[in-house]
mmCIF file of C-alpha atoms in Angstrom:
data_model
loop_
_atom_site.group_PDB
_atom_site.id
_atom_site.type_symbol
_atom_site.label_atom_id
_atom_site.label_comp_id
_atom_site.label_asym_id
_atom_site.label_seq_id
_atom_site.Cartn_x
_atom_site.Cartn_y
_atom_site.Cartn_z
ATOM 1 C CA UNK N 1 -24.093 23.068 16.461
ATOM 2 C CA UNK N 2 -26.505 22.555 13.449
ATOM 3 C CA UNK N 3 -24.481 20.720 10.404
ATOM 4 C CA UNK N 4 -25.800 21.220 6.902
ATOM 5 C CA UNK N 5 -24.587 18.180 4.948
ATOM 6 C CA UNK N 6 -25.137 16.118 2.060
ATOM 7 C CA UNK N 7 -22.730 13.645 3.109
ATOM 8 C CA UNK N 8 -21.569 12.550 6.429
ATOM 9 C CA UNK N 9 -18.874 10.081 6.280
ATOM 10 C CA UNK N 10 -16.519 8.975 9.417
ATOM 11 C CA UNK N 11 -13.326 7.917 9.505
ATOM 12 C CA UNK N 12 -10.746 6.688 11.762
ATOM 13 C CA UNK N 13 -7.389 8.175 11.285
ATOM 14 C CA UNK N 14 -4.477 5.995 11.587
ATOM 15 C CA UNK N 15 -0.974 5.503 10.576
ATOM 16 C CA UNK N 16 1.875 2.906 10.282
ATOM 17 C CA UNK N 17 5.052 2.784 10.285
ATOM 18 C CA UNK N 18 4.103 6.643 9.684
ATOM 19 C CA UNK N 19 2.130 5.970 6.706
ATOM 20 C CA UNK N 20 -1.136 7.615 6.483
ATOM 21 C CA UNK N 21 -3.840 4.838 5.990
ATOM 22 C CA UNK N 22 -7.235 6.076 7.479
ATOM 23 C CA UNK N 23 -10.143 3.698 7.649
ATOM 24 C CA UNK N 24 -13.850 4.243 6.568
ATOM 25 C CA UNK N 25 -16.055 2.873 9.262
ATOM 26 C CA UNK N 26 -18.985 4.661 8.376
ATOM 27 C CA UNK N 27 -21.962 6.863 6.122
ATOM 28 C CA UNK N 28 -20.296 4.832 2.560
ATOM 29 C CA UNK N 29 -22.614 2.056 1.224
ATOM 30 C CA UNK N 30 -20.918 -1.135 -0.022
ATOM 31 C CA UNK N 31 -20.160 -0.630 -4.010
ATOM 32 C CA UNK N 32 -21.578 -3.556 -5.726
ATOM 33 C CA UNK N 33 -19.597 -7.083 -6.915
ATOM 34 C CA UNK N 34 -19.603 -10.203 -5.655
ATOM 35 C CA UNK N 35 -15.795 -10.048 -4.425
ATOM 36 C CA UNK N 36 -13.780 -7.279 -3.048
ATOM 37 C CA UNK N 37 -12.531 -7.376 -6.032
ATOM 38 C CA UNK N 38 -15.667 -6.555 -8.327
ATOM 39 C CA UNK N 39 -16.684 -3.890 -5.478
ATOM 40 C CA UNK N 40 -12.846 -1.883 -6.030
ATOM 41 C CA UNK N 41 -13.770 -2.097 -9.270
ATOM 42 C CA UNK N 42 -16.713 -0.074 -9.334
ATOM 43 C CA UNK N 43 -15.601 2.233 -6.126
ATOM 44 C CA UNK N 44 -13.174 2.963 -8.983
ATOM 45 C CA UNK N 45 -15.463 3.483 -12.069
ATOM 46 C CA UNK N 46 -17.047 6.209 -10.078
ATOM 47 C CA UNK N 47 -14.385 7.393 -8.174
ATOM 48 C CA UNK N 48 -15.697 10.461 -6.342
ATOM 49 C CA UNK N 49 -15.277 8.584 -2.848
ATOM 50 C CA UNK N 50 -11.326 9.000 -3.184
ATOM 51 C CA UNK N 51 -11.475 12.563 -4.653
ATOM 52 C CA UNK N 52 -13.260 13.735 -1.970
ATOM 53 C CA UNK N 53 -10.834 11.593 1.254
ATOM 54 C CA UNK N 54 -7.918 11.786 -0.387
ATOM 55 C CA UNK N 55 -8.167 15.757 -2.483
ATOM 56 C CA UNK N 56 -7.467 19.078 0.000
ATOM 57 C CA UNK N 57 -9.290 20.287 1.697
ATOM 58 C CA UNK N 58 -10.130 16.436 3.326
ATOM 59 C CA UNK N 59 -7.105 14.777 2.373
ATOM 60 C CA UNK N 60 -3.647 15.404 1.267
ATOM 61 C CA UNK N 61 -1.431 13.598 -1.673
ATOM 62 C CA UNK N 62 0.261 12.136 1.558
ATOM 63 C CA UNK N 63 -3.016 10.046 2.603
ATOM 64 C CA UNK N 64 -4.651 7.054 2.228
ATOM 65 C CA UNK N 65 -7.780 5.779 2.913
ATOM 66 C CA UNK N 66 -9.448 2.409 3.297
ATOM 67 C CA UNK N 67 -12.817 1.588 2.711
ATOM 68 C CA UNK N 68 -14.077 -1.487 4.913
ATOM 69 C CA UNK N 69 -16.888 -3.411 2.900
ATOM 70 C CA UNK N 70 -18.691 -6.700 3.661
ATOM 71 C CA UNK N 71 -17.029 -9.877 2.585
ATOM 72 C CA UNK N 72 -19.069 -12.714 0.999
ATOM 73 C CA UNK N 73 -16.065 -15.303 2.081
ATOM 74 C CA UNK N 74 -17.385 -17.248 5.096
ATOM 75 C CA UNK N 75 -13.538 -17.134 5.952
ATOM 76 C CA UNK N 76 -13.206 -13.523 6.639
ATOM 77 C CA UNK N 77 -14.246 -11.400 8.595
ATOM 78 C CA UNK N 78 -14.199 -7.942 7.033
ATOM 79 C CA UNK N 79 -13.140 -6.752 3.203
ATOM 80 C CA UNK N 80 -11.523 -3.429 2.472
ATOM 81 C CA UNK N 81 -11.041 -1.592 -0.667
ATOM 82 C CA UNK N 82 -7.846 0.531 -0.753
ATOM 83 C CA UNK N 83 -7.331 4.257 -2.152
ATOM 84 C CA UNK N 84 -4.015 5.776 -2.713
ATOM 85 C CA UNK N 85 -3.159 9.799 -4.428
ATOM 86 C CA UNK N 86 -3.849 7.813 -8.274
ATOM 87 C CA UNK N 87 -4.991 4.177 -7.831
ATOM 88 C CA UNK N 88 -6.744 1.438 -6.547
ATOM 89 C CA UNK N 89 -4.133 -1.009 -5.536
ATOM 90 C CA UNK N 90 -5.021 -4.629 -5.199
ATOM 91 C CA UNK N 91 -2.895 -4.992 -1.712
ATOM 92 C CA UNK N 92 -0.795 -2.905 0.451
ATOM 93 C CA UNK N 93 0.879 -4.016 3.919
ATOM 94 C CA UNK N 94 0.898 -0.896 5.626
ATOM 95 C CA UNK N 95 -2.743 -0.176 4.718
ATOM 96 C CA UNK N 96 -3.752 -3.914 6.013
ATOM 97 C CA UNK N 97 -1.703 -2.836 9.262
ATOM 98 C CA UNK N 98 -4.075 0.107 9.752
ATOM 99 C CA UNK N 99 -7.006 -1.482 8.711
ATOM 100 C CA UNK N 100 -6.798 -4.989 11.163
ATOM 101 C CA UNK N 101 -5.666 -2.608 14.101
ATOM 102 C CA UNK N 102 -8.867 -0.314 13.886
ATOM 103 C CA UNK N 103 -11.422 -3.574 13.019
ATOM 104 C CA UNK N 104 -9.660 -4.414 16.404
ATOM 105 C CA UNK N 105 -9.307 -1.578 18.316
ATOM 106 C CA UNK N 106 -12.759 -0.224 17.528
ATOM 107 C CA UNK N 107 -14.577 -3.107 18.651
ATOM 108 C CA UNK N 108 -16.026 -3.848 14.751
ATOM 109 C CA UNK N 109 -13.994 -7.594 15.088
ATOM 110 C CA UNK N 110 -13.556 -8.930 18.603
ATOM 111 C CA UNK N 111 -10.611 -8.495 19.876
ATOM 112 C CA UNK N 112 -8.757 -11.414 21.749
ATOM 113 C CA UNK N 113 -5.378 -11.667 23.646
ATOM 114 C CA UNK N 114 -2.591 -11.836 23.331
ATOM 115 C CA UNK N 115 -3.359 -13.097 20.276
ATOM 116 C CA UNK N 116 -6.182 -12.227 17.489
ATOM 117 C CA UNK N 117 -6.247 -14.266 14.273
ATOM 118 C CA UNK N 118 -8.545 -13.224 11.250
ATOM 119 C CA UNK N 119 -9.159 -13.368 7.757
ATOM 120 C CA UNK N 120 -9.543 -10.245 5.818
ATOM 121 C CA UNK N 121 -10.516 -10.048 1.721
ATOM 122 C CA UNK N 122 -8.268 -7.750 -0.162
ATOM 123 C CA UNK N 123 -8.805 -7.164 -3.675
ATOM 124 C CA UNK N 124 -5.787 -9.207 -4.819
ATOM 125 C CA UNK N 125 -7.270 -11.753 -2.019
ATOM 126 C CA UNK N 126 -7.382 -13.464 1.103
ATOM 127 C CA UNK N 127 -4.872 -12.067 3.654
ATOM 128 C CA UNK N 128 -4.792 -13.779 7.239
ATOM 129 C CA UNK N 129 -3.919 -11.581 9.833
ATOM 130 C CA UNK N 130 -2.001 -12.399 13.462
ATOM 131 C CA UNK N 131 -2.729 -9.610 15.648
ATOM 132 C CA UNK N 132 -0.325 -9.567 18.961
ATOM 133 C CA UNK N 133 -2.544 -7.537 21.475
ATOM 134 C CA UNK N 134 -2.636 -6.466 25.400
ATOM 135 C CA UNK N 135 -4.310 -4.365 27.468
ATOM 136 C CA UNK N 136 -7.078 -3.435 24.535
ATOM 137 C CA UNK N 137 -4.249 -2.555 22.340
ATOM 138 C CA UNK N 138 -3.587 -3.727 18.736
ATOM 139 C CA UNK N 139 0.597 -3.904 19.558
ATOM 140 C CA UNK N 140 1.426 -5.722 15.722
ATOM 141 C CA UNK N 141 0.149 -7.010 12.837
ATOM 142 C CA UNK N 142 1.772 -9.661 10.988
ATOM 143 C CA UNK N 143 -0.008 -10.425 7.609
ATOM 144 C CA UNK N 144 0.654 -13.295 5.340
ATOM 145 C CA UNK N 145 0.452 -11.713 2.123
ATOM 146 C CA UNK N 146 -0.862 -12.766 -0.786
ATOM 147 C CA UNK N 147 1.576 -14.830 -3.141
ATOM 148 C CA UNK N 148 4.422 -12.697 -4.775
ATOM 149 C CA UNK N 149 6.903 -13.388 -7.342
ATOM 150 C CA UNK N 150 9.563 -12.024 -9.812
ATOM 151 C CA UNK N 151 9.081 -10.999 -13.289
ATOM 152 C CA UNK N 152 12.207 -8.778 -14.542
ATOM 153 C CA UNK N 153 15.542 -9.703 -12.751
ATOM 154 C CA UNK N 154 18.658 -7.377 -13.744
ATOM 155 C CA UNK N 155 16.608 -5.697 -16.270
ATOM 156 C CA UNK N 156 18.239 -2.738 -18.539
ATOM 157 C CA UNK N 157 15.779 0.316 -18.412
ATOM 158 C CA UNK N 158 16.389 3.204 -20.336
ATOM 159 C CA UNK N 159 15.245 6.487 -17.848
ATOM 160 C CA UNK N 160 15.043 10.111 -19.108
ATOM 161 C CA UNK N 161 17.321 12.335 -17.389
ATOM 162 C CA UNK N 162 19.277 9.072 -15.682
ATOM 163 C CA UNK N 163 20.691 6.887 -17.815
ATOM 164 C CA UNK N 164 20.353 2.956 -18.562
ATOM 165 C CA UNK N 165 19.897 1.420 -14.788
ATOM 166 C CA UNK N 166 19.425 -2.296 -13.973
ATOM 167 C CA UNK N 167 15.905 -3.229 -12.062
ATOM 168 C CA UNK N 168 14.529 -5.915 -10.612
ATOM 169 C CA UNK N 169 10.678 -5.765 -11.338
ATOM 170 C CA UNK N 170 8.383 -8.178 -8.693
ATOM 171 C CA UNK N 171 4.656 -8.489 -7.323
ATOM 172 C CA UNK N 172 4.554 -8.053 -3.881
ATOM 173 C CA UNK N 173 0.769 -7.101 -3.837
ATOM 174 C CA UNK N 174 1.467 -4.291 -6.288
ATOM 175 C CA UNK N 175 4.262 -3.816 -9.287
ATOM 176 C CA UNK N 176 7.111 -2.630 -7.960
ATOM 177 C CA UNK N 177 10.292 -1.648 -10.388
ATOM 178 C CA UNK N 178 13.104 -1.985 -7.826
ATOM 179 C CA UNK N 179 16.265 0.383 -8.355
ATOM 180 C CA UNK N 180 19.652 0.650 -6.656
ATOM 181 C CA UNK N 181 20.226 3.245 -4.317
ATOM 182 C CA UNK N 182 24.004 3.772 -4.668
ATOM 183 C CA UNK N 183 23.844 3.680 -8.236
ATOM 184 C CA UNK N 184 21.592 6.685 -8.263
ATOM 185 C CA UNK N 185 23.863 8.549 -5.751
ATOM 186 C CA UNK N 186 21.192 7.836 -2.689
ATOM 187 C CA UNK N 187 22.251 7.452 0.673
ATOM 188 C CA UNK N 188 18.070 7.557 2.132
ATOM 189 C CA UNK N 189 18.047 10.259 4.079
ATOM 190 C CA UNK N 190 14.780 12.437 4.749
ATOM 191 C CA UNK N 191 16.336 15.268 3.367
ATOM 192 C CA UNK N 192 16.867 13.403 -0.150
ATOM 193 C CA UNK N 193 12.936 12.904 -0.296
ATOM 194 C CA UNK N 194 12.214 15.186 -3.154
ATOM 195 C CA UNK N 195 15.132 14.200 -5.198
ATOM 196 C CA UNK N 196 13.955 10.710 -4.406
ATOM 197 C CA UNK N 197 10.638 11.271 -5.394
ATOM 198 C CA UNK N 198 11.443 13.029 -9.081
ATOM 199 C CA UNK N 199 13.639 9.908 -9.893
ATOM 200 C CA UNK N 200 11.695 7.220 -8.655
ATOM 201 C CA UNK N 201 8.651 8.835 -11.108
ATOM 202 C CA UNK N 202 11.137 9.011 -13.680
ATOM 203 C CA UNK N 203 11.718 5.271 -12.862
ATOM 204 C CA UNK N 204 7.951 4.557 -12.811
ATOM 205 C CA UNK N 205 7.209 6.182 -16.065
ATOM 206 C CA UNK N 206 10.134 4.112 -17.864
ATOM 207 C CA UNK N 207 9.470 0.640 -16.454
ATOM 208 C CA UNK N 208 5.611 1.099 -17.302
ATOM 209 C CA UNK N 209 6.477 1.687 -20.912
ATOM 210 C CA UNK N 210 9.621 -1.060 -21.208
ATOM 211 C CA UNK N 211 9.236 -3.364 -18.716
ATOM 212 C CA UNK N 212 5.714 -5.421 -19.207
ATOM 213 C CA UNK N 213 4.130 -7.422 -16.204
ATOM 214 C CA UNK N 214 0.747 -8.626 -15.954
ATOM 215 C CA UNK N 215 -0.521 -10.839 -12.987
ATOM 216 C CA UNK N 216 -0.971 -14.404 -14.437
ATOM 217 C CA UNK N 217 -4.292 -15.001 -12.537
ATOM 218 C CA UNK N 218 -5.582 -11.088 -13.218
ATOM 219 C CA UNK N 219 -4.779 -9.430 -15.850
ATOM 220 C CA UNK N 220 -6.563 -6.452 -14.469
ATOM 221 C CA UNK N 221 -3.425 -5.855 -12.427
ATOM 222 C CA UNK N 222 -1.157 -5.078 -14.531
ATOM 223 C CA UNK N 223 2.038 -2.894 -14.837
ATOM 224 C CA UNK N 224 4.675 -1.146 -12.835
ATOM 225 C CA UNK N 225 2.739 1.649 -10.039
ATOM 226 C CA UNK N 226 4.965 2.038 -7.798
ATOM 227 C CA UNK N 227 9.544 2.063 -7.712
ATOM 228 C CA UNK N 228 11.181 1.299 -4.616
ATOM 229 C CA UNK N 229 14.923 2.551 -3.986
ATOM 230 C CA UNK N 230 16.848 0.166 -1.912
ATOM 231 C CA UNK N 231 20.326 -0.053 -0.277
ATOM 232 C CA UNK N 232 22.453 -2.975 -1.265
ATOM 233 C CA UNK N 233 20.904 -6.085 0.479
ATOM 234 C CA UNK N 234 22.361 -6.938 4.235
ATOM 235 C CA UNK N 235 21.624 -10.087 4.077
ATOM 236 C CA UNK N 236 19.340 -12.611 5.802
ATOM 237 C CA UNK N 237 17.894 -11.469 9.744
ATOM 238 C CA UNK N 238 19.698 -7.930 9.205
ATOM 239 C CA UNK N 239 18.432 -4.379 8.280
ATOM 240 C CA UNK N 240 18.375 -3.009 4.529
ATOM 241 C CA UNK N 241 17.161 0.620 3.606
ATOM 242 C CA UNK N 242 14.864 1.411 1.316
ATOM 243 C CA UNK N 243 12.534 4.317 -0.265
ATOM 244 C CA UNK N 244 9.136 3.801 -2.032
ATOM 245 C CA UNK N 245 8.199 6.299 -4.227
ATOM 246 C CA UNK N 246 4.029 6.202 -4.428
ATOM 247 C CA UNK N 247 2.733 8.071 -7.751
ATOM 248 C CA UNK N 248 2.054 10.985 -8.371
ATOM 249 C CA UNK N 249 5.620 11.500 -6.852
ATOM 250 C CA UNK N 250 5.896 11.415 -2.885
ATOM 251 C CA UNK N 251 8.014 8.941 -0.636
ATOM 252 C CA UNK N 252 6.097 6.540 1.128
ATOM 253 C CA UNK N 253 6.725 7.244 4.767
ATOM 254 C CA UNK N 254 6.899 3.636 5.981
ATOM 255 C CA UNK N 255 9.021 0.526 5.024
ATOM 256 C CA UNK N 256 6.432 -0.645 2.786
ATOM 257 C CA UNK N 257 5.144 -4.067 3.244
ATOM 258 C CA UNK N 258 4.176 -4.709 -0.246
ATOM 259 C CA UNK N 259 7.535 -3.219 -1.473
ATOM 260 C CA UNK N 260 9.467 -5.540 0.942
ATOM 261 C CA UNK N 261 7.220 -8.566 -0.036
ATOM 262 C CA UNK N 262 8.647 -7.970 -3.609
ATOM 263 C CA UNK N 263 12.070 -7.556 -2.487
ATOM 264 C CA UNK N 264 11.870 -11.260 -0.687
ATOM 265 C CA UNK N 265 10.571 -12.225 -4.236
ATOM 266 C CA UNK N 266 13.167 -10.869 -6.089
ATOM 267 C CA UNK N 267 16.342 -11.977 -3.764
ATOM 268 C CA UNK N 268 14.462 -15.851 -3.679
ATOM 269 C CA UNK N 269 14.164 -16.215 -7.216
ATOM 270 C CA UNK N 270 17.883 -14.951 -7.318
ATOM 271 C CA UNK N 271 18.214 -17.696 -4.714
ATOM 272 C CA UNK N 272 20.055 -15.429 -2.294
ATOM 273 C CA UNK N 273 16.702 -15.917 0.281
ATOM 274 C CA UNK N 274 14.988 -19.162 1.343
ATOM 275 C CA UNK N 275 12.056 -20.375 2.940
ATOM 276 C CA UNK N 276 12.086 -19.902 6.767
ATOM 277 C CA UNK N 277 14.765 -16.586 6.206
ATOM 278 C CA UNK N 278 13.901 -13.237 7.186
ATOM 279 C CA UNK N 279 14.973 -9.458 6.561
ATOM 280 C CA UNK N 280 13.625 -5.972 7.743
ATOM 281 C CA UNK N 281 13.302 -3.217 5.905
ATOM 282 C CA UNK N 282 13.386 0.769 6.858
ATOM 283 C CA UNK N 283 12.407 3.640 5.927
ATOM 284 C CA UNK N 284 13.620 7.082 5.790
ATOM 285 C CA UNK N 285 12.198 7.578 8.887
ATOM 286 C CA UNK N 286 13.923 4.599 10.267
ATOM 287 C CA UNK N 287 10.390 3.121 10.737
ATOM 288 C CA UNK N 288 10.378 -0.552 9.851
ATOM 289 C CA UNK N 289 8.857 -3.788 8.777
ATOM 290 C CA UNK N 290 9.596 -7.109 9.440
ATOM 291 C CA UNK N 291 9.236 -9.334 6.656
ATOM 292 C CA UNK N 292 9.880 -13.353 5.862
ATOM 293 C CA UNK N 293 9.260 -16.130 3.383
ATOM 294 C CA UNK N 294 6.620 -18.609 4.909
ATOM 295 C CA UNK N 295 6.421 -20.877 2.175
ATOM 296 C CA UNK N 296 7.074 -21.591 -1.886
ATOM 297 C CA UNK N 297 4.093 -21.650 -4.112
ATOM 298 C CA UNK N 298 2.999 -20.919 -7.977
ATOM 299 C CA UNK N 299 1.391 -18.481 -9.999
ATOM 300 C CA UNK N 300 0.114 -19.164 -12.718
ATOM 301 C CA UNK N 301 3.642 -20.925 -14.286
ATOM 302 C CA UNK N 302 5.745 -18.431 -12.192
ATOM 303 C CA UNK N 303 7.285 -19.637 -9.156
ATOM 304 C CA UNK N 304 6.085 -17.680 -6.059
ATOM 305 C CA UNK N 305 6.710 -17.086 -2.681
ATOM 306 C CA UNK N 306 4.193 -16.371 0.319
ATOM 307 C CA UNK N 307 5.625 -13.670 2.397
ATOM 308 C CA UNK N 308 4.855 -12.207 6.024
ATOM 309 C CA UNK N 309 4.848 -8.990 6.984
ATOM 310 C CA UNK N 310 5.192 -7.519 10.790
ATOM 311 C CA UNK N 311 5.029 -3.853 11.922
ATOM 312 C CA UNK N 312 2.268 -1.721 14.018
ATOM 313 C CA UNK N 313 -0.042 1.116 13.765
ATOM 314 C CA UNK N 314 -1.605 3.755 15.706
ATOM 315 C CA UNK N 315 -4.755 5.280 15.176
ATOM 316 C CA UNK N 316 -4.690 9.128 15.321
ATOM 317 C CA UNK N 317 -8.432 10.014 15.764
ATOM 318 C CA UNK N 318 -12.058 10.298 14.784
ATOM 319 C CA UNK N 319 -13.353 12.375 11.952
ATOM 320 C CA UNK N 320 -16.414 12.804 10.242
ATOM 321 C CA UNK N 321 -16.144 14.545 7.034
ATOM 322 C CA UNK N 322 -18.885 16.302 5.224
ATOM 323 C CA UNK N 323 -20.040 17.776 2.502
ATOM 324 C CA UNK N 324 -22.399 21.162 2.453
ATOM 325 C CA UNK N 325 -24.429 22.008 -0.531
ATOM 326 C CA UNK N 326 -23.067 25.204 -1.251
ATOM 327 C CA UNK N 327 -19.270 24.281 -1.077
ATOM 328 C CA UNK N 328 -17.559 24.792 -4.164
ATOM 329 C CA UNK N 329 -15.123 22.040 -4.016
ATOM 330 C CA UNK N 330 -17.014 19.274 -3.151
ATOM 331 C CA UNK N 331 -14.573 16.618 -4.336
ATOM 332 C CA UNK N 332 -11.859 18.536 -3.417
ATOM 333 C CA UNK N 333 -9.098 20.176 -5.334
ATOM 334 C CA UNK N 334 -5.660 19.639 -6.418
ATOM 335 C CA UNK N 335 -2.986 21.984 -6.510
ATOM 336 C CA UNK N 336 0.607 21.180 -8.461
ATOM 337 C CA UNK N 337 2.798 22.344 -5.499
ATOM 338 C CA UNK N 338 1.695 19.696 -3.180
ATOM 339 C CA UNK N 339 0.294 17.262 -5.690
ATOM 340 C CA UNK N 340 3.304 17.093 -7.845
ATOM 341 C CA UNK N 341 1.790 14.849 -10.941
ATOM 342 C CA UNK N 342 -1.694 13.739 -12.348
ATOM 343 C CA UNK N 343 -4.144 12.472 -10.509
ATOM 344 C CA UNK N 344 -5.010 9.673 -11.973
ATOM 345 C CA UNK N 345 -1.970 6.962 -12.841
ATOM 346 C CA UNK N 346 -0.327 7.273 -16.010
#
């Protein structure tokens, strides 16, 4: 069947933890910079590439996609450039999940059992990767994460509509304002997602404004993006709940592997979690990750923790998107009943 397209782009669909992260493989040109960094950067100064994944009639404010660019590190094998419903975050686990098992999977990095080590450049850095496979298949990803520390503990934020709460706020790979489930009446069940979601934007909006963070080593990451509802903490090697609230206002579908990297952050600068302990977190879904403290580091002059991160992925398919001349929306449109806020991060 003859295809009339200006753009022919393919992508591997793939999910973890039953997050949406698909990965670009194909028909997308590196964006220019010398790091991963520089190169999200100016994927984001244009920004038509995540319009037209991540917009209907392509994408969905439930999606993500991953764009997988050359690395100039001689230590890594692959970089990728991450695109979520309103930003550019520096690092996210569950999108590093998807994008190390279809490098792997798809034959673009060699695959090696039972056990595949690599290197992969994130825009917030180096992440090294332990890949558990058999039989051709990607089983887990554990990533060491990038380092991640506290900088609000037992804050007072003032939220519209809520009240005063107290939040931690930490840097687990993104900003994440961290709020108490009981005390907002949450027990973190799927059918709670949309009351889940308004508050947590409610949360996001607040911290953003009262609560100021800046990375000490790049100040281009910078405030609160994303508010994770937890349960009360379990304690060390058992289960705790949470819910991640992704702007514009939808619940991350996985355990979140950034949001449970700054959850490790907060309890160890609270000193409730040391090096060599470990935790899981779940989801609504009851999907989860398995996260633990590898190792104490510094920031900047913030004390910091590096944190790994285990769970799996699937990949879902093989799509090539494209774009005919004549369509009318050809970055896509949004509509407010499933895209809920703006599209771009406030």
């Amino acid at each position: 069947m003859p295809v009339r397209t200006q753009r022919a782009i393919t992508v591997v669909g793939c999910h973890a933890g039953g997050e949406v992260g698909n990965v670009v493989v194909g028909g997308v040109l590196p964006p220019p910079g010398a790091t991963v960094f520089e190169q999200m950067e100016a994927l984001r100064a244009d920004d038509s590439l995540r319009r037209l994944l991540l917009r209907e009639p392509r994408g969905s404010v439930a999606v993500h996609a991953n764009l997988i660019v050359p690395s100039a590190r001689p230590d890594c094998a692959a970089g990728y450039i991450i695109m979520e419903p309103t930003e550019y975050p520096a690092m996210s686990g569950s999108n590093t999940m998807c994008v190390a098992t279809v490098l792997l999977e798809t034959g673009m990095v060699q695959m090696r059992e039972p056990e595949t080590v690599l290197r992969l450049e994130a825009p917030a850095g180096v992440v090294e990767v332990r890949a558990a496979c058999r039989d051709g298949k990607c089983e887990s990803v554990e990533l060491t994460n990038v380092p991640c520390f506290a900088a609000h503990l037992d804050a007072a934020l003032e939220v519209e509509g809520i009240g005063t709460l107290t939040v931690d706020v930490a840097y687990g790979g993104m900003w994440y304002a961290i709020a108490d489930a009981a005390a907002l009446g949450f027990s973190l069940e799927p059918s709670e997602a949309r009351d889940l979601c308004n508050a947590g934007e409610l949360i996001r909006l607040a911290a953003r404004e009262q609560l100021a963070c800046v990375h000490p080593e790049n100040p281009g990451i910078a405030g609160v993006s994303i508010v994770q509802i937890a349960e009360p903490w379990q304690g060390v090697g058992k289960t705790s709940k949470n819910a991640v609230v992704v702007a514009p206002g939808r619940l991350d579908r996985s355990a979140t592997g950034t949001g449970l990297s700054a959850r490790m952050a907060a309890l160890h600068a609270k000193g409730r979690m040391k090096v060599g302990d470990g935790m899981t977190h779940a989801s609504v879904l009851d999907t989860s990750f398995d996260g633990r403290i590898v190792s104490e580091t510094t920031v900047g002059d913030r004390a910091a923790i590096v944190p790994a991160i285990r769970g799996s992925a699937w990949i879902t398919g093989i799509t090539q998107h494209f774009v005919d001349p004549s369509d009318p929306f050809p970055e896509g449109y949004l509509l407010s009943d499933t895209w809920p806020g703006p599209d771009r991060q406030s």
